[in-house]
Amino acid sequence: MDEEDPKEYRWETGYEKTWEAIKEDDDGFLEASIADIIQRAKRKRQNKKEYGTKLGMMRHLYVVLDCSESMSSQDLKPTRFMCTLKLLEGFMDEFFDQNPISQIGVIIMHNKRAEKILDLAGNARKHIKLLKSLNKTSLVGEPSLQNGLEMALRSLKLLPTHASREILIIMGSLTTCDPSDINTTIESLKTDGVRCSVIGLAAEVHICKVLADKTGGVYNIILDDSHFKDLLYQQIDPPPAALGLESSLIKMGFPHQMSVEGTEEPLTMCMCHVDSADEASKLTTGGYYCPQCYSKYCELPVECRACGLTLVSAPHLARSYHHLFPAASYQEVVYEKQSEICFGCQKQFNEVDKQIFECLNCGNYFCIDCDIFVHDTLHTCPGCATNPSTFQITQTG
Amino acid sequence: MNNLELPTEKTAEFSSVDESSLVVIIFDSNPGQKLLRENPHLLTHCLDSIISFSNSHLMQKSQNKLAVMACHSRKSDFIYPGPGKPLDIRQVDGQYETFTLVEKTIKQNLAKHLAGESAMLNTESLLAGAIAMALCYISRLQRTKSPAFTLNSRILVVTGSSDSASQYMNYMNVFFTAQKQNVVIDVCALDQHLSLLQQGCDITGGLYLRLPQLQGLLQYLLWVFLPEPPIRQKLVLPPPVKVDYRAACFCHREMIDIGYVCSVCLSIFCKFSPICTTCHTVFKIPALAVKSKKKKIKL
Ligand SMILES: [Zn+2]
Ligand SMILES: [Zn+2]
Ligand SMILES: [Zn+2]
Ligand SMILES: [Zn+2]
Ligand SMILES: [Zn+2]
């Protein structure tokens, strides 16, 4: 690697990688245009969100991580691998926050082999602990994309038909060393409805493009670390439901604390730590009881070990409703004194505000910061929510 | 109360110069609240208590910030600081000018806010929307403040309305946003028990209090809600109540222990049905359900 002049090196590859994007936007600086590309992509995605799209909410995702020699490259700081691990930590947290009843597994590829280091599981803490321990992984040899895909497929195949199946590949290498024809694997992924997306850390690789295209996933090459983060976090939004994904009604339990006013709760053992090596099961009061068999758990969501019922809390499910019921879209309009102040943050509009944003549902006007805040974080339009004719979020809208 | 033994260093920590706190009070001004329909004079009583509370908050530290909102079924407004220029206030009776300003502004803007709202309308107050506005406001203050300065923000909802499931999603969205932005939501329920707002307090680490008697409103506000959240752990406050997180089914809005969840949109139903009423998905009938419901479902 060109380590004497890392700046120029980064700029050059950056240029190569952004070739297509830069072309559309011919004048302008590289830094500015990266921020621009991210911002534009965000708006485009935002506008695509609408009521009534069927999404795969019960997601089962394998993250297949390249741990080959190419990941030790320093074009991301400190290395591609370290940068990836750091970003993945934040990703796991956010993913489970937004996809409360989904699961992630992790597979690594190095030395032409694939290794499953974490089975599908639904608890961010477990994943983050694992990622922290991964930094000692030896980055050797070439990856085998086929082996990684086959391993994930074997596990995803076993899932019930209403489960959304996905693979996310993070690939630093430009080559893959496969035992047989990878096209056969791609065909079976397609047949089993597994959506494969790839984030490339270097340059475009033909087979990755084929994989993503055929399975309905997306393929992107990062421009720099902030773009990497943006691409990764795009995977947090649940994808449209795959064709052939069956829908069903799933029986679930909503445990509540068992307490009778005025009485002390008995000390009981929880089921979650019964056979865990590092944390012993403790006698505690409180906890969540399976409404079907009364086993106790100290955390939700969880699948009851005794009777198999999925246990969740109502706010857990509510965390993902905004994917299905997004806030009304805002339209950019030229500021012509339509309103003195922003309806949300109460900021006075002035000459600097050339563009303001109008809610297409309630007709109130917002500043650009509120537009971003409402659509990225809040997911409820303050104008719609304070108006008796628009406050109810329904899918029929 | 034996809470006078605060360690001195701790007190110093909370009163550092570059840290201050913002309280956004959301006052439910709906004339249709049962409380106000029975006794309209209570509006003034509540308002006076809120003004006194506001002034106490501002008095605690000169950098402290305050916003007051009024909310009924048709709109929510900032009544302090309020739109436009601040009122021109001269010193009255030796009262601290800011206090006079707070009182005058709140009373004047509340009158404007209430104009045209009739007590006959008994529709619900759109509190979730008011909280959404408050979060936008807080987010702007956080964006525009100097980075060296820490602003701890909280929202205090004072309401006598009952809560209704029709705002469920808006409530959940504002609660999760507040949690993410470290905004504490406190609720002072003047009349009925509010199970949704109570969940919001629990999610954001705020306090929920159902007032035992309305006469003592100011005392309760000062005792329970005036201390900043970090100090509260050291005070003797009403014990937390257990929060009921059971789900309400989308079909009848009844609380359920076991339900059926649509795999496409996560809507919750209390019974198996062949089609999701929210997203119109037609379900494959699971083996078990076929057995028990064979007679009812014809497909
Ligand atoms: Zn059970
Ligand atoms: Zn704004
Ligand atoms: Zn709106
Ligand atoms: Zn029902
Ligand atoms: Zn549905």
XYZ file of C-alpha atoms and ligand atoms in Angstrom:
701
model
C 0.000 0.000 0.000
C 1.063 3.527 -0.672
C 1.832 4.524 2.850
C 4.174 7.457 2.226
C 1.350 9.587 1.009
C -1.865 8.208 2.398
C -3.757 11.368 1.570
C -3.158 11.131 -2.118
C -3.808 7.411 -1.996
C -7.197 7.931 -0.388
C -8.068 10.641 -2.781
C -7.195 8.539 -5.802
C -9.180 5.480 -4.801
C -11.924 7.776 -3.676
C -11.975 9.230 -7.134
C -12.043 5.831 -8.794
C -14.822 4.620 -6.585
C -16.977 7.683 -6.912
C -16.501 7.801 -10.621
C -20.126 7.341 -11.483
C -21.448 9.578 -8.776
C -18.946 12.339 -9.397
C -19.783 12.386 -13.062
C -23.312 13.566 -12.393
C -21.974 16.355 -10.292
C -19.071 17.593 -12.375
C -17.903 20.682 -10.584
C -17.360 20.556 -6.843
C -14.981 19.253 -4.308
C -14.675 15.640 -3.367
C -15.443 16.045 0.364
C -18.462 18.185 -0.303
C -19.765 15.866 -2.948
C -19.531 12.829 -0.660
C -21.649 14.582 1.940
C -23.931 15.573 -0.873
C -24.221 12.051 -2.229
C -25.151 10.785 1.237
C -27.703 13.542 1.736
C -29.292 13.049 -1.647
C -29.518 9.298 -1.195
C -31.209 9.878 2.167
C -33.889 12.099 0.651
C -34.491 9.619 -2.104
C -34.957 6.801 0.396
C -37.198 8.991 2.547
C -39.466 9.774 -0.364
C -39.685 6.122 -1.276
C -41.087 5.235 2.143
C -44.822 5.119 2.032
C -47.847 3.617 3.626
C -48.838 0.145 2.707
C -45.503 -1.252 1.577
C -45.190 -4.779 2.858
C -41.994 -5.213 4.781
C -40.177 -8.218 6.146
C -40.359 -7.385 9.855
C -39.227 -10.661 11.351
C -35.738 -10.452 10.017
C -33.087 -13.115 10.160
C -29.818 -11.668 9.027
C -26.379 -13.180 8.701
C -23.531 -10.696 8.653
C -20.778 -12.362 6.618
C -17.561 -10.602 7.382
C -14.406 -10.738 5.302
C -11.465 -11.488 7.613
C -8.911 -12.022 4.865
C -5.580 -10.295 4.509
C -7.126 -7.467 2.530
C -8.952 -6.309 5.679
C -5.685 -5.183 7.231
C -5.381 -2.420 4.650
C -5.117 1.021 6.191
C -7.230 2.947 3.725
C -9.798 3.133 6.521
C -8.482 4.229 9.912
C -6.932 2.521 11.775
C -7.495 -0.488 9.502
C -10.396 -1.664 7.379
C -11.097 -4.402 9.889
C -11.022 -2.234 13.020
C -13.132 0.410 11.366
C -15.652 -2.262 10.351
C -15.870 -3.712 13.862
C -16.408 -0.279 15.366
C -19.188 0.544 12.925
C -20.790 -2.872 13.404
C -21.055 -2.282 17.162
C -23.201 0.772 16.626
C -25.084 -1.061 13.900
C -26.056 -3.944 16.207
C -27.423 -1.571 18.835
C -29.462 0.389 16.354
C -30.583 -2.726 14.484
C -32.143 -4.344 17.537
C -33.592 -1.037 18.611
C -35.452 -0.753 15.329
C -36.061 -4.453 14.636
C -37.156 -5.742 18.017
C -38.063 -9.286 17.114
C -35.315 -9.945 14.612
C -32.131 -11.965 14.838
C -28.569 -11.617 13.633
C -25.870 -14.255 13.181
C -22.218 -13.666 12.324
C -19.987 -15.631 9.944
C -16.378 -14.804 9.182
C -14.440 -15.716 6.041
C -10.711 -16.205 6.027
C -8.152 -18.630 4.700
C -10.660 -19.911 2.087
C -12.923 -21.061 4.883
C -16.081 -19.844 6.535
C -16.639 -20.014 10.255
C -19.899 -19.365 12.092
C -18.986 -17.480 15.219
C -22.494 -16.585 16.314
C -25.759 -18.352 15.632
C -28.856 -16.305 14.935
C -29.696 -14.492 18.155
C -31.767 -11.501 19.193
C -29.793 -9.691 21.842
C -27.522 -6.761 21.037
C -25.396 -7.239 24.140
C -24.273 -10.686 23.015
C -23.338 -9.355 19.602
C -21.408 -6.404 20.894
C -19.461 -8.591 23.297
C -18.565 -10.849 20.406
C -17.476 -7.963 18.184
C -15.225 -6.695 20.948
C -13.489 -10.070 21.098
C -13.081 -10.236 17.330
C -10.243 -7.738 17.118
C -7.780 -10.530 17.790
C -8.886 -12.468 14.707
C -5.961 -13.193 12.424
C -6.541 -11.675 9.034
C -5.096 -14.299 6.715
C -5.439 -15.632 3.188
C -8.281 -15.116 0.779
C -12.000 -15.172 1.582
C -14.353 -17.725 0.098
C -17.598 -16.019 -0.698
C -19.221 -19.281 -1.705
C -18.387 -21.014 1.568
C -19.688 -18.043 3.527
C -22.943 -17.956 1.575
C -23.477 -21.717 1.781
C -23.012 -21.684 5.529
C -25.538 -18.879 6.020
C -27.987 -20.536 3.624
C -27.876 -23.846 5.490
C -29.069 -22.092 8.615
C -31.567 -19.715 6.976
C -33.218 -22.589 5.091
C -34.481 -24.073 8.338
C -36.479 -21.008 9.332
C -40.280 -20.866 9.143
C -41.732 -19.464 5.952
C -42.793 -16.131 7.439
C -39.226 -15.283 8.444
C -37.468 -12.736 6.288
C -34.038 -14.143 5.300
C -31.121 -11.873 4.609
C -27.353 -11.919 4.215
C -25.135 -8.858 4.467
C -21.613 -9.301 3.156
C -18.836 -6.906 4.055
C -16.077 -7.527 1.573
C -12.622 -6.016 1.496
C -11.056 -8.465 -0.908
C -11.320 -8.127 -4.664
C -11.105 -11.866 -5.173
C -12.847 -14.936 -3.824
C -11.549 -18.474 -3.731
C -14.448 -20.873 -4.198
C -14.582 -24.676 -4.237
C -17.112 -24.905 -7.085
C -19.297 -22.747 -9.311
C -20.646 -19.904 -7.149
C -23.487 -19.325 -9.620
C -25.160 -22.507 -8.382
C -25.086 -21.102 -4.855
C -26.551 -17.827 -6.060
C -29.367 -19.746 -7.753
C -30.265 -21.611 -4.567
C -30.157 -18.378 -2.551
C -32.612 -16.950 -5.021
C -34.872 -20.004 -4.820
C -34.939 -19.846 -1.031
C -35.758 -16.149 -1.030
C -32.563 -15.006 0.686
C -31.847 -11.365 0.010
C -28.097 -10.733 -0.261
C -26.586 -7.273 0.006
C -22.909 -6.484 -0.317
C -20.876 -3.550 0.948
C -17.561 -3.424 -0.889
C -14.664 -1.691 0.814
C -12.448 -1.502 -2.261
C -13.670 -1.541 -5.861
C -16.493 -3.157 -7.770
C -16.363 -6.950 -8.033
C -18.478 -8.491 -10.772
C -19.676 -11.544 -8.837
C -20.919 -9.400 -5.928
C -22.969 -7.346 -8.338
C -24.484 -10.496 -9.832
C -25.242 -11.831 -6.348
C -27.026 -8.674 -5.211
C -28.917 -8.236 -8.479
C -30.189 -11.805 -8.616
C -31.288 -11.994 -4.976
C -32.922 -8.568 -4.746
C -30.256 -7.031 -2.552
C -28.150 -3.917 -3.021
C -24.474 -3.608 -3.841
C -22.516 -0.509 -2.940
C -18.881 0.503 -2.751
C -17.919 2.827 0.062
C -16.384 6.227 -0.632
C -15.002 6.836 2.851
C -15.797 5.889 6.454
C -18.826 8.156 6.801
C -20.278 6.743 3.608
C -19.536 3.246 4.933
C -21.540 4.025 8.052
C -24.396 5.363 5.974
C -24.482 2.262 3.759
C -24.353 -0.025 6.763
C -27.128 1.838 8.584
C -29.333 1.617 5.516
C -29.572 -2.070 6.317
C -31.386 -1.165 9.542
C -34.586 -0.309 7.706
C -36.464 -3.509 7.044
C -36.447 -4.396 3.342
C -39.630 -4.880 1.339
C -40.993 -8.349 1.926
C -39.387 -10.867 -0.423
C -41.588 -12.434 -3.075
C -42.925 -15.684 -1.754
C -42.474 -14.606 1.853
C -45.461 -16.102 3.583
C -47.378 -14.094 6.090
C -48.800 -15.536 9.211
C -50.203 -14.596 12.537
C -47.741 -15.554 15.211
C -48.827 -16.346 18.716
C -46.939 -14.237 21.246
C -47.025 -13.641 24.954
C -47.004 -10.215 26.608
C -45.721 -10.851 30.092
C -46.354 -8.410 32.853
C -44.960 -8.263 36.300
C -46.999 -10.423 38.626
C -47.735 -8.343 41.593
C -50.731 -8.064 43.730
C -51.112 -4.695 45.349
C -49.762 -4.757 48.861
C -48.043 -8.154 48.779
C -44.341 -8.893 48.477
C -43.328 -10.734 45.365
C -41.778 -14.151 46.024
C -38.104 -14.804 45.276
C -37.844 -16.939 42.176
C -35.268 -18.193 39.714
C -35.146 -16.905 36.158
C -34.895 -19.220 33.182
C -32.520 -17.088 31.117
C -29.456 -17.738 33.225
C -30.122 -21.361 34.098
C -27.353 -22.801 31.972
C -25.236 -19.778 31.264
C -21.640 -20.228 32.332
C -20.614 -16.675 33.141
C -23.723 -15.440 34.875
C -25.396 -17.781 37.314
C -29.142 -17.805 37.757
C -30.025 -15.576 40.634
C -32.910 -15.615 43.007
C -34.687 -12.352 42.425
C -38.024 -10.722 42.845
C -39.608 -9.151 39.805
C -39.055 -10.263 36.238
C -41.351 -11.278 33.435
C -43.525 -14.375 33.580
C -44.554 -16.385 30.554
C -48.349 -16.067 30.522
C -48.632 -19.657 29.292
C -46.346 -21.635 31.592
C -45.189 -19.091 34.214
C -41.452 -19.516 33.601
C -39.627 -16.377 34.602
C -37.238 -14.296 32.502
C -35.318 -11.194 33.373
C -35.183 -9.753 29.868
C -37.469 -9.376 26.895
C -37.787 -10.281 24.064
C -37.131 -13.950 24.592
C -38.463 -17.262 23.391
C -39.845 -19.209 26.339
C -37.564 -22.158 26.948
C -40.287 -24.208 28.486
C -43.203 -23.725 26.104
C -41.697 -22.020 23.063
C -43.924 -18.943 23.149
C -42.232 -15.747 21.943
C -42.379 -13.228 24.781
C -42.310 -9.521 23.983
C -43.507 -6.274 25.507
C -45.900 -4.037 23.644
C -43.455 -1.078 23.456
C -40.968 -3.481 21.889
C -43.256 -4.002 18.964
C -44.112 -0.315 18.902
C -40.488 0.581 18.274
C -40.800 -0.719 14.755
C -44.212 0.666 13.857
C -42.641 3.735 12.317
C -41.247 1.625 9.487
C -44.823 0.806 8.547
C -46.412 4.106 9.443
C -43.830 6.737 8.498
C -44.473 10.431 9.170
C -46.126 12.311 6.300
C -43.727 13.537 3.606
C -42.655 17.167 3.500
C -42.257 19.094 0.287
C -39.533 21.638 -0.268
C -41.050 25.041 -1.122
C -39.596 28.499 -1.724
C -40.005 30.712 1.349
C -42.518 33.467 0.645
C -43.566 34.418 4.169
C -46.072 31.546 4.334
C -45.470 31.452 8.058
C -43.527 33.531 10.588
C -42.119 30.586 12.471
C -41.327 26.919 12.076
C -44.270 24.940 13.438
C -41.972 22.477 15.186
C -39.066 24.293 16.844
C -40.656 27.803 16.809
C -37.631 29.264 15.025
C -38.323 32.575 13.291
C -37.889 32.209 9.554
C -35.658 34.877 8.006
C -33.827 35.702 4.765
C -31.439 32.791 5.278
C -34.331 30.354 4.925
C -34.715 30.287 1.167
C -36.346 26.884 1.278
C -38.808 25.672 3.858
C -40.764 22.451 4.103
C -44.490 21.965 3.911
C -46.237 18.913 5.334
C -48.399 17.423 2.615
C -50.820 16.090 5.197
C -51.421 18.921 7.690
C -50.113 21.866 5.661
C -47.827 23.276 8.346
C -44.391 24.738 7.567
C -41.107 23.500 8.995
C -37.439 24.435 8.892
C -34.877 22.074 7.369
C -33.606 20.933 10.778
C -37.092 19.946 11.861
C -37.635 18.163 8.532
C -34.577 16.018 9.241
C -35.455 15.525 12.912
C -39.050 14.528 12.190
C -38.188 12.036 9.471
C -34.991 10.573 10.910
C -35.847 10.427 14.592
C -39.309 11.442 15.669
C -41.404 9.707 12.985
C -44.446 11.780 13.976
C -45.244 15.099 12.315
C -45.918 17.630 15.134
C -48.419 19.404 12.895
C -50.373 16.271 12.087
C -50.273 15.078 15.692
C -51.803 18.279 17.109
C -54.645 18.401 14.630
C -57.850 16.439 15.341
C -58.366 15.562 11.691
C -54.852 14.231 11.050
C -53.475 12.919 14.337
C -54.425 9.308 13.939
C -51.767 7.325 12.168
C -53.483 4.787 10.006
C -52.353 2.702 7.153
C -55.251 3.665 4.966
C -53.916 7.196 4.506
C -38.056 14.358 55.707
C -34.491 13.500 56.528
C -32.925 14.503 53.280
C -30.755 17.317 54.475
C -27.532 15.351 54.490
C -26.517 15.938 50.905
C -22.750 15.647 50.562
C -21.374 19.081 49.810
C -19.263 18.113 46.785
C -22.304 16.672 45.109
C -24.171 19.917 45.491
C -21.263 21.722 43.894
C -21.296 19.330 40.967
C -24.861 20.127 40.077
C -24.482 23.836 40.315
C -21.518 24.270 38.004
C -21.717 27.360 35.821
C -21.709 25.626 32.448
C -24.671 23.403 33.241
C -28.284 24.420 33.368
C -31.686 22.965 32.808
C -34.603 23.511 30.527
C -38.137 22.618 31.545
C -40.903 22.545 28.957
C -44.255 22.487 30.740
C -47.194 21.160 28.768
C -50.426 22.308 30.355
C -53.614 20.625 29.267
C -55.993 23.537 28.690
C -58.898 21.494 27.348
C -62.087 23.030 28.792
C -63.732 19.650 28.263
C -61.680 17.977 31.007
C -64.033 16.552 33.621
C -62.254 18.525 36.292
C -62.770 21.862 34.554
C -66.313 21.129 33.476
C -67.266 20.575 37.088
C -65.363 23.568 38.373
C -64.092 26.091 35.802
C -62.293 28.085 38.527
C -59.760 25.330 38.788
C -58.161 26.573 35.578
C -56.913 29.682 37.379
C -55.833 27.646 40.364
C -53.789 25.279 38.182
C -52.354 28.116 36.165
C -51.222 30.010 39.263
C -49.500 26.895 40.566
C -47.753 26.424 37.238
C -46.602 30.031 37.167
C -45.205 29.734 40.694
C -43.485 26.503 39.737
C -42.046 28.174 36.614
C -40.652 31.034 38.638
C -39.139 28.673 41.194
C -37.395 26.857 38.372
C -35.987 30.100 36.945
C -34.939 31.250 40.385
C -32.835 28.141 41.002
C -30.241 29.258 38.530
C -29.975 32.308 36.338
C -29.127 30.252 33.233
C -32.143 27.982 33.623
C -34.544 28.003 30.733
C -38.301 27.701 30.577
C -40.955 27.082 27.981
C -44.670 26.661 28.639
C -47.117 25.135 26.195
C -50.884 24.900 26.300
C -52.615 22.052 24.560
C -56.241 21.205 23.840
C -58.032 19.083 21.297
C -57.510 21.358 18.327
C -54.154 22.963 18.813
C -51.027 23.297 20.856
C -49.257 26.610 21.391
C -46.153 27.908 23.054
C -47.528 30.412 25.552
C -44.094 31.203 26.956
C -41.785 32.534 25.518
C -44.477 32.692 22.839
C -44.301 34.085 19.332
C -43.231 37.660 18.667
C -41.340 40.130 20.842
C -41.316 39.734 24.623
C -43.765 42.003 26.435
C -42.512 45.328 27.689
C -42.422 44.975 31.458
C -41.555 47.564 34.057
C -40.915 46.628 37.637
C -44.130 46.154 39.592
C -44.279 46.038 43.392
C -40.612 45.197 43.615
C -41.292 41.858 41.877
C -38.398 40.450 39.944
C -39.023 41.560 36.337
C -38.654 38.117 34.823
C -41.389 36.783 37.070
C -43.777 39.501 36.006
C -42.882 38.803 32.415
C -43.537 35.072 32.822
C -46.896 35.649 34.468
C -48.132 38.293 32.046
C -46.965 36.435 28.951
C -48.497 33.155 30.042
C -51.847 34.698 30.937
C -52.065 36.789 27.798
C -51.116 33.977 25.435
C -53.348 31.462 27.180
C -56.331 33.726 26.639
C -55.505 33.869 22.911
C -54.981 30.128 22.847
C -58.351 29.414 24.440
C -60.350 31.874 22.367
C -63.029 30.002 20.501
C -62.537 26.670 22.269
C -65.811 25.697 23.869
C -66.273 23.672 27.020
C -68.944 21.612 25.334
C -66.423 19.834 23.205
C -65.300 16.831 25.121
C -62.720 15.578 22.693
C -59.321 14.434 23.799
C -56.330 16.706 24.213
C -53.627 15.888 21.687
C -50.816 15.680 24.215
C -48.585 13.407 22.111
C -48.492 16.107 19.431
C -47.600 18.763 21.997
C -44.755 16.551 23.230
C -43.590 16.200 19.607
C -43.452 20.011 19.299
C -41.604 20.249 22.599
C -39.021 17.744 21.341
C -38.454 19.816 18.173
C -38.005 22.901 20.345
C -35.570 21.150 22.692
C -33.669 19.763 19.742
C -33.192 23.297 18.363
C -31.912 24.642 21.681
C -29.501 21.713 21.868
C -28.302 22.383 18.307
C -27.776 26.091 18.762
C -26.269 26.218 22.258
C -22.538 26.592 22.708
C -20.845 23.186 22.843
C -19.170 23.996 26.158
C -22.554 24.333 27.800
C -24.651 21.423 29.039
C -28.409 21.794 28.889
C -30.415 19.108 30.672
C -33.906 19.022 29.264
C -37.149 17.700 30.604
C -40.820 17.890 29.777
C -43.505 18.164 32.452
C -47.038 17.255 31.414
C -49.833 18.526 33.669
C -53.184 17.128 32.649
C -56.602 16.206 33.912
C -57.668 14.406 30.737
C -57.852 10.653 30.431
C -55.489 8.980 28.017
C -56.733 7.247 24.958
C -55.348 4.538 22.772
C -56.033 6.523 19.611
C -52.762 8.398 20.117
C -50.858 5.204 20.910
C -48.374 5.357 18.036
C -47.700 9.064 18.431
C -47.094 8.500 22.126
C -44.681 5.658 21.481
C -42.790 7.675 18.866
C -42.335 10.640 21.198
C -41.342 8.428 24.137
C -38.635 6.622 22.170
C -37.376 9.900 20.725
C -37.198 11.487 24.179
C -35.328 8.443 25.447
C -32.840 8.725 22.586
C -32.316 12.452 23.152
C -31.999 12.107 26.946
C -35.118 14.149 27.556
C -36.923 13.135 30.748
C -40.722 13.101 30.656
C -42.504 13.843 33.973
C -46.241 13.547 34.314
C -48.530 15.071 36.893
C -51.996 13.540 36.518
C -54.628 15.792 38.063
C -57.565 13.439 37.761
C -57.553 9.975 36.143
C -54.758 7.439 36.049
C -52.858 7.678 32.742
C -51.375 4.348 31.797
C -49.829 5.444 28.479
C -48.148 8.527 29.876
C -46.960 6.452 32.793
C -45.169 4.187 30.317
C -43.525 7.309 28.884
C -42.186 8.254 32.321
C -40.857 4.760 32.772
C -39.188 4.677 29.337
C -37.534 8.090 29.751
C -36.670 7.861 33.449
C -39.163 10.493 34.557
C -41.610 10.587 37.439
C -45.290 9.853 37.295
C -47.565 11.228 39.969
C -51.304 10.987 40.243
C -52.213 13.882 42.442
C -53.966 12.776 45.651
C -55.681 16.154 46.012
C -55.831 19.076 43.669
C -55.539 21.673 46.429
C -51.951 20.675 47.011
C -50.892 21.028 43.358
C -48.194 23.626 43.953
C -46.735 21.731 46.910
C -46.520 18.563 44.878
C -45.005 20.329 41.893
C -42.300 21.882 44.040
C -41.616 18.751 46.030
C -41.678 16.121 43.300
C -40.979 17.839 39.995
C -38.751 20.794 40.777
C -35.593 18.841 41.699
C -33.507 17.868 38.689
C -33.460 14.163 37.863
C -29.906 13.482 39.206
C -30.851 14.901 42.594
C -34.124 13.007 42.830
C -32.498 9.722 43.780
C -31.366 11.347 46.982
C -34.765 12.649 47.976
C -37.660 10.873 49.563
C -40.187 10.793 46.739
C -43.338 8.758 46.236
C -42.357 5.132 45.474
C -42.460 4.066 41.809
C -45.567 2.225 40.718
C -45.304 -0.889 38.593
C -45.966 -0.163 34.970
C -48.284 -2.369 32.982
C -46.702 -3.087 29.616
C -49.298 -5.498 28.396
C -50.471 -5.050 24.857
C -53.799 -3.676 23.793
C -55.221 -5.610 20.856
C -55.827 -3.535 17.750
C -59.296 -5.019 17.292
C -60.934 -4.182 20.614
C -58.290 -2.153 22.461
C -58.416 -4.659 25.264
C -55.417 -5.602 27.361
C -54.179 -9.090 26.554
C -51.560 -11.547 27.851
C -51.397 -13.746 24.794
C -52.158 -12.533 21.328
C -51.476 -12.994 17.641
C -49.029 -10.752 15.850
C -49.094 -10.120 12.091
C -45.692 -11.087 10.687
C -45.945 -8.318 8.108
C -46.937 -5.274 10.164
C -46.712 -6.475 13.797
C -50.305 -5.505 14.547
C -51.623 -7.308 17.602
C -54.917 -9.222 17.622
C -56.619 -11.060 20.430
C -57.984 -13.829 18.189
C -56.793 -15.585 15.086
C -58.321 -14.100 11.967
C -57.586 -14.991 8.337
C -56.826 -11.427 7.257
C -54.917 -8.590 8.907
C -57.176 -5.567 9.257
C -54.183 -3.213 9.366
C -52.192 -4.255 6.306
C -54.773 -6.472 4.570
C -52.435 -9.429 4.375
C -54.105 -12.799 3.980
C -52.605 -15.365 6.306
C -51.681 -18.940 5.871
C -53.631 -20.802 8.508
C -51.362 -22.586 10.946
C -52.077 -26.253 11.617
C -53.164 -25.602 15.182
C -55.560 -22.827 14.335
C -57.127 -24.928 11.588
C -57.919 -27.614 14.070
C -59.570 -25.351 16.582
C -61.287 -22.973 14.198
C -62.145 -25.225 11.307
C -65.811 -24.497 11.520
C -65.487 -20.766 11.620
C -63.076 -20.146 8.759
C -64.022 -20.965 5.226
C -61.250 -20.487 2.703
Zn -43.669 -20.452 28.562
Zn -37.896 23.964 13.017
Zn -47.993 17.130 9.161
Zn -59.272 -7.769 20.155
Zn -50.623 -6.873 9.168
